[in-house]
Amino acid sequence: KAGVTQTPRYLIKTRGQQVTLSCSPISGHRSVSWYQQTPGQGLQFLFEYFSETQRNKGNFPGRFSGRQFSNSRSEMNVSTLELGDSALYLCASSLTSSDSRYGYTFGSGTRLTVV
Amino acid sequence: AQSVTQLDSQVPVFEEAPVELRCNYSSSVSVYLFWYVQYPNQGLQLLLKYLSGSTLVKGINGFEAEFNKSQTSFHLRKPSVHISDTAEYFCAVSDAGGGFKTIFGAGTRLFVKA
């Protein structure tokens, strides 16, 4: 079956702009989590969506937002981009929200560069 | 608070040598433990996981890990590494009761030399 698809793979944006990243989870998976990966901070949890509802949120400013559609596809949006937002953004798909025993299936990520 | 500590940021090793990547965690609740691998320009891939039962778990690519509750450790091992094992490895912990979300360690970069 198809894996987790993230688009686009690469993005270059200017400070102050906004960006939208997309993630399509594995078919049948209803939970989508987003992580920011940087060399200095490692993997940091952004938020999780399950059945179109945000279930958990990490410690990021309100410029970071997301949503999930009825087909489980998810988008995350970053407004008023800052240089420090440059990172690899990873989407992780899982079967459910409340039971983590299955682990995650990750997409290849979107590499965002803010100039 | 829960935390995951990977004790080595980089581990260089020669091809066909054994390797151990160390992971310690801290949690007041029962946990599930995971190891993931990340190859360059890719996402993370699940290597293995410990849920309950036997403390020695086997994963893909010849890797195994041992859960030690008294030492709160979950070290990853491979008896003989290949060049293709060069990657970054992440230890992760999640709440078995469905509480806190999965927390990842900072990662260990394994570099296999010929």
Coordinates of C-alpha atoms in Angstrom, one line a residue:
Chain A
K1 CA 0.0 0.0 0.0
A2 CA 1.1 3.6 -0.6
G3 CA 3.2 5.2 2.1
V4 CA 2.8 8.7 3.7
T5 CA 3.0 11.3 1.0
Q6 CA 4.2 14.8 1.8
T7 CA 4.2 17.7 -0.7
P8 CA 6.2 19.6 -1.7
R9 CA 9.5 18.0 -0.9
Y10 CA 11.4 21.3 -1.0
L11 CA 10.3 24.9 -0.5
I12 CA 12.2 28.2 -0.4
K13 CA 10.3 31.2 1.1
T14 CA 11.1 34.7 2.1
R15 CA 10.7 36.0 5.7
G16 CA 7.2 37.3 6.3
Q17 CA 5.5 35.0 3.8
Q18 CA 3.3 32.1 4.7
V19 CA 3.5 28.5 3.7
T20 CA 1.2 25.5 3.5
L21 CA 2.5 21.9 3.7
S22 CA 0.4 18.8 2.8
C23 CA 0.4 15.3 4.1
S24 CA -1.6 12.3 2.9
P25 CA -1.4 9.4 5.5
I26 CA -1.5 5.7 4.8
S27 CA -4.9 4.5 3.8
G28 CA -6.9 3.6 6.9
H29 CA -4.8 5.7 9.2
R30 CA -6.8 8.4 10.9
S31 CA -4.1 10.1 13.0
V32 CA -1.6 12.5 11.6
S33 CA 1.1 14.1 13.7
W34 CA 3.5 16.8 12.6
Y35 CA 7.1 17.2 13.8
Q36 CA 9.8 19.9 13.1
Q37 CA 13.3 18.6 12.8
T38 CA 16.3 20.9 13.1
P39 CA 20.0 20.1 13.8
G40 CA 19.9 22.1 17.1
Q41 CA 16.5 21.0 18.5
G42 CA 16.1 17.6 17.0
L43 CA 12.5 16.3 16.6
Q44 CA 9.9 18.5 18.2
F45 CA 6.2 17.7 18.2
L46 CA 4.0 20.3 16.6
F47 CA 0.5 18.9 16.8
E48 CA -1.7 15.8 16.1
Y49 CA -5.0 15.5 14.3
F50 CA -7.5 12.7 14.6
S51 CA -10.9 12.6 12.9
E52 CA -10.5 16.2 11.9
T53 CA -9.9 17.4 15.4
Q54 CA -6.7 18.6 17.0
R55 CA -5.9 16.2 19.8
N56 CA -2.6 17.4 21.0
K57 CA -0.4 20.5 20.5
G58 CA 3.2 21.1 21.1
N59 CA 4.9 24.2 22.4
F60 CA 5.0 26.3 19.2
P61 CA 3.7 29.8 18.6
G62 CA 0.3 30.4 17.1
R63 CA 1.9 31.1 13.7
F64 CA 1.9 27.3 13.3
S65 CA -1.5 25.8 12.6
G66 CA -3.0 22.8 11.0
R67 CA -6.1 21.1 10.0
Q68 CA -7.3 17.7 8.9
F69 CA -9.9 16.9 6.2
S70 CA -12.5 14.1 6.2
N71 CA -10.3 11.9 4.1
S72 CA -7.6 12.2 6.8
R73 CA -5.3 14.3 4.7
S74 CA -3.7 17.1 6.7
E75 CA -2.2 20.4 6.1
M76 CA 0.0 22.6 8.3
N77 CA 0.4 26.3 7.8
V78 CA 3.1 28.6 9.0
S79 CA 2.4 32.3 8.8
T80 CA 4.8 35.3 9.0
L81 CA 7.8 33.1 8.4
E82 CA 11.0 33.6 10.3
L83 CA 14.5 32.5 9.5
G84 CA 14.3 30.1 12.5
D85 CA 11.4 28.2 10.8
S86 CA 13.9 26.7 8.4
A87 CA 13.6 23.0 9.1
L88 CA 12.6 19.6 7.8
Y89 CA 8.9 19.2 8.6
L90 CA 7.8 15.5 9.0
C91 CA 4.4 14.1 8.9
A92 CA 3.7 10.9 10.9
S93 CA 0.7 8.7 10.2
S94 CA -0.7 6.2 12.7
L95 CA -3.8 4.1 13.1
T96 CA -5.3 5.8 16.1
S97 CA -4.7 8.6 18.5
S98 CA -5.0 7.1 21.9
D99 CA -3.0 3.9 21.3
S100 CA 0.6 4.5 20.4
R101 CA 1.7 0.8 20.3
Y102 CA 1.7 0.7 16.5
G103 CA 4.3 3.5 16.2
Y104 CA 4.5 5.9 13.4
T105 CA 4.9 5.7 9.6
F106 CA 6.7 8.8 8.5
G107 CA 6.7 10.7 5.2
S108 CA 9.9 11.8 3.6
G109 CA 9.4 15.4 4.8
T110 CA 9.2 18.8 3.4
R111 CA 12.5 20.8 3.6
L112 CA 11.6 24.4 4.2
T113 CA 14.2 27.1 3.8
V114 CA 13.4 30.7 4.8
V115 CA 15.6 33.4 3.3
Chain B
A1 CA 8.2 14.7 33.1
Q2 CA 9.2 12.2 30.5
S3 CA 12.5 12.3 28.7
V4 CA 14.7 10.3 26.4
T5 CA 18.5 10.5 26.5
Q6 CA 20.7 9.1 23.8
L7 CA 24.1 9.0 25.3
D8 CA 26.2 9.2 22.2
S9 CA 25.7 11.8 19.5
Q10 CA 28.0 10.0 17.1
V11 CA 29.3 6.5 16.9
P12 CA 32.0 5.6 14.3
V13 CA 32.6 1.9 13.8
F14 CA 34.3 -0.3 11.2
E15 CA 32.3 -2.5 8.9
E16 CA 31.5 -6.0 10.3
A17 CA 32.2 -4.8 13.9
P18 CA 29.4 -5.0 16.5
V19 CA 27.7 -1.8 17.6
E20 CA 25.6 -0.6 20.6
L21 CA 23.6 2.6 20.6
R22 CA 22.6 3.6 24.0
C23 CA 19.2 5.0 25.1
N24 CA 17.9 5.9 28.6
Y25 CA 14.5 7.1 29.4
S26 CA 12.6 8.7 32.3
S27 CA 8.9 8.2 33.0
S28 CA 6.6 7.7 35.9
V29 CA 4.2 5.6 33.8
S30 CA 4.4 2.5 31.8
V31 CA 5.9 3.1 28.4
Y32 CA 6.3 1.7 24.9
L33 CA 9.8 2.1 23.5
F34 CA 10.8 2.4 19.9
W35 CA 13.9 2.8 17.7
Y36 CA 13.7 4.5 14.4
V37 CA 16.3 5.0 11.6
Q38 CA 16.6 8.0 9.3
Y39 CA 18.6 7.8 6.1
P40 CA 19.8 11.0 4.5
N41 CA 16.9 13.1 3.0
Q42 CA 14.3 10.7 4.2
G43 CA 11.8 10.4 7.0
L44 CA 12.1 8.0 9.9
Q45 CA 11.5 4.3 9.6
L46 CA 10.5 2.1 12.5
L47 CA 13.2 -0.4 13.3
L48 CA 11.7 -2.2 16.3
K49 CA 9.5 -1.6 19.4
Y50 CA 9.0 -2.9 22.9
L51 CA 5.5 -3.1 24.1
S52 CA 5.6 -5.8 26.8
G53 CA 6.8 -9.4 27.5
S54 CA 10.2 -10.5 26.4
T55 CA 12.8 -7.9 27.1
L56 CA 14.8 -8.7 24.0
V57 CA 13.1 -7.5 20.8
K58 CA 14.3 -8.1 17.2
G59 CA 13.7 -5.7 14.4
I60 CA 14.5 -5.2 10.8
N61 CA 18.0 -5.2 9.2
G62 CA 19.4 -7.5 11.9
F63 CA 19.0 -5.0 14.8
E64 CA 17.8 -6.0 18.2
A65 CA 17.3 -4.1 21.5
E66 CA 17.0 -5.0 25.1
F67 CA 14.6 -3.4 27.6
N68 CA 16.0 -3.0 31.1
K69 CA 13.4 -1.7 33.4
S70 CA 15.7 -1.3 36.5
Q71 CA 18.1 0.7 34.5
T72 CA 15.4 2.4 32.4
S73 CA 17.4 1.6 29.3
F74 CA 16.6 0.4 25.8
H75 CA 19.9 -0.1 24.0
L76 CA 20.1 -1.0 20.3
R77 CA 22.6 -3.5 19.1
K78 CA 23.8 -5.2 15.9
P79 CA 26.4 -7.9 15.9
S80 CA 27.9 -7.0 12.5
V81 CA 27.3 -3.6 10.8
H82 CA 27.4 -2.8 7.1
I83 CA 28.2 0.4 5.3
S84 CA 24.5 0.7 4.5
D85 CA 23.7 1.0 8.2
T86 CA 25.2 4.5 8.2
A87 CA 22.3 6.7 9.3
E88 CA 20.8 8.5 12.2
Y89 CA 19.0 6.5 14.9
F90 CA 16.4 7.8 17.2
C91 CA 15.1 6.3 20.4
A92 CA 11.5 7.2 21.3
V93 CA 9.1 6.6 24.2
S94 CA 5.3 6.9 24.4
D95 CA 2.8 6.5 27.2
A96 CA 1.3 3.0 27.2
G97 CA -1.8 4.5 28.8
G98 CA -2.3 6.9 25.9
G99 CA -1.2 10.0 27.8
F100 CA 1.8 11.9 26.6
K101 CA 2.7 11.9 22.9
T102 CA 5.8 10.2 21.6
I103 CA 9.0 11.8 22.7
F104 CA 12.2 11.4 20.6
G105 CA 15.8 11.4 21.7
A106 CA 18.3 13.7 20.0
G107 CA 19.5 11.0 17.8
T108 CA 22.8 9.1 17.3
R109 CA 24.6 9.3 14.1
L110 CA 26.1 5.9 13.2
F111 CA 29.0 6.1 10.8
V112 CA 30.3 2.8 9.4
K113 CA 33.7 2.9 7.9
A114 CA 35.2 0.4 5.4

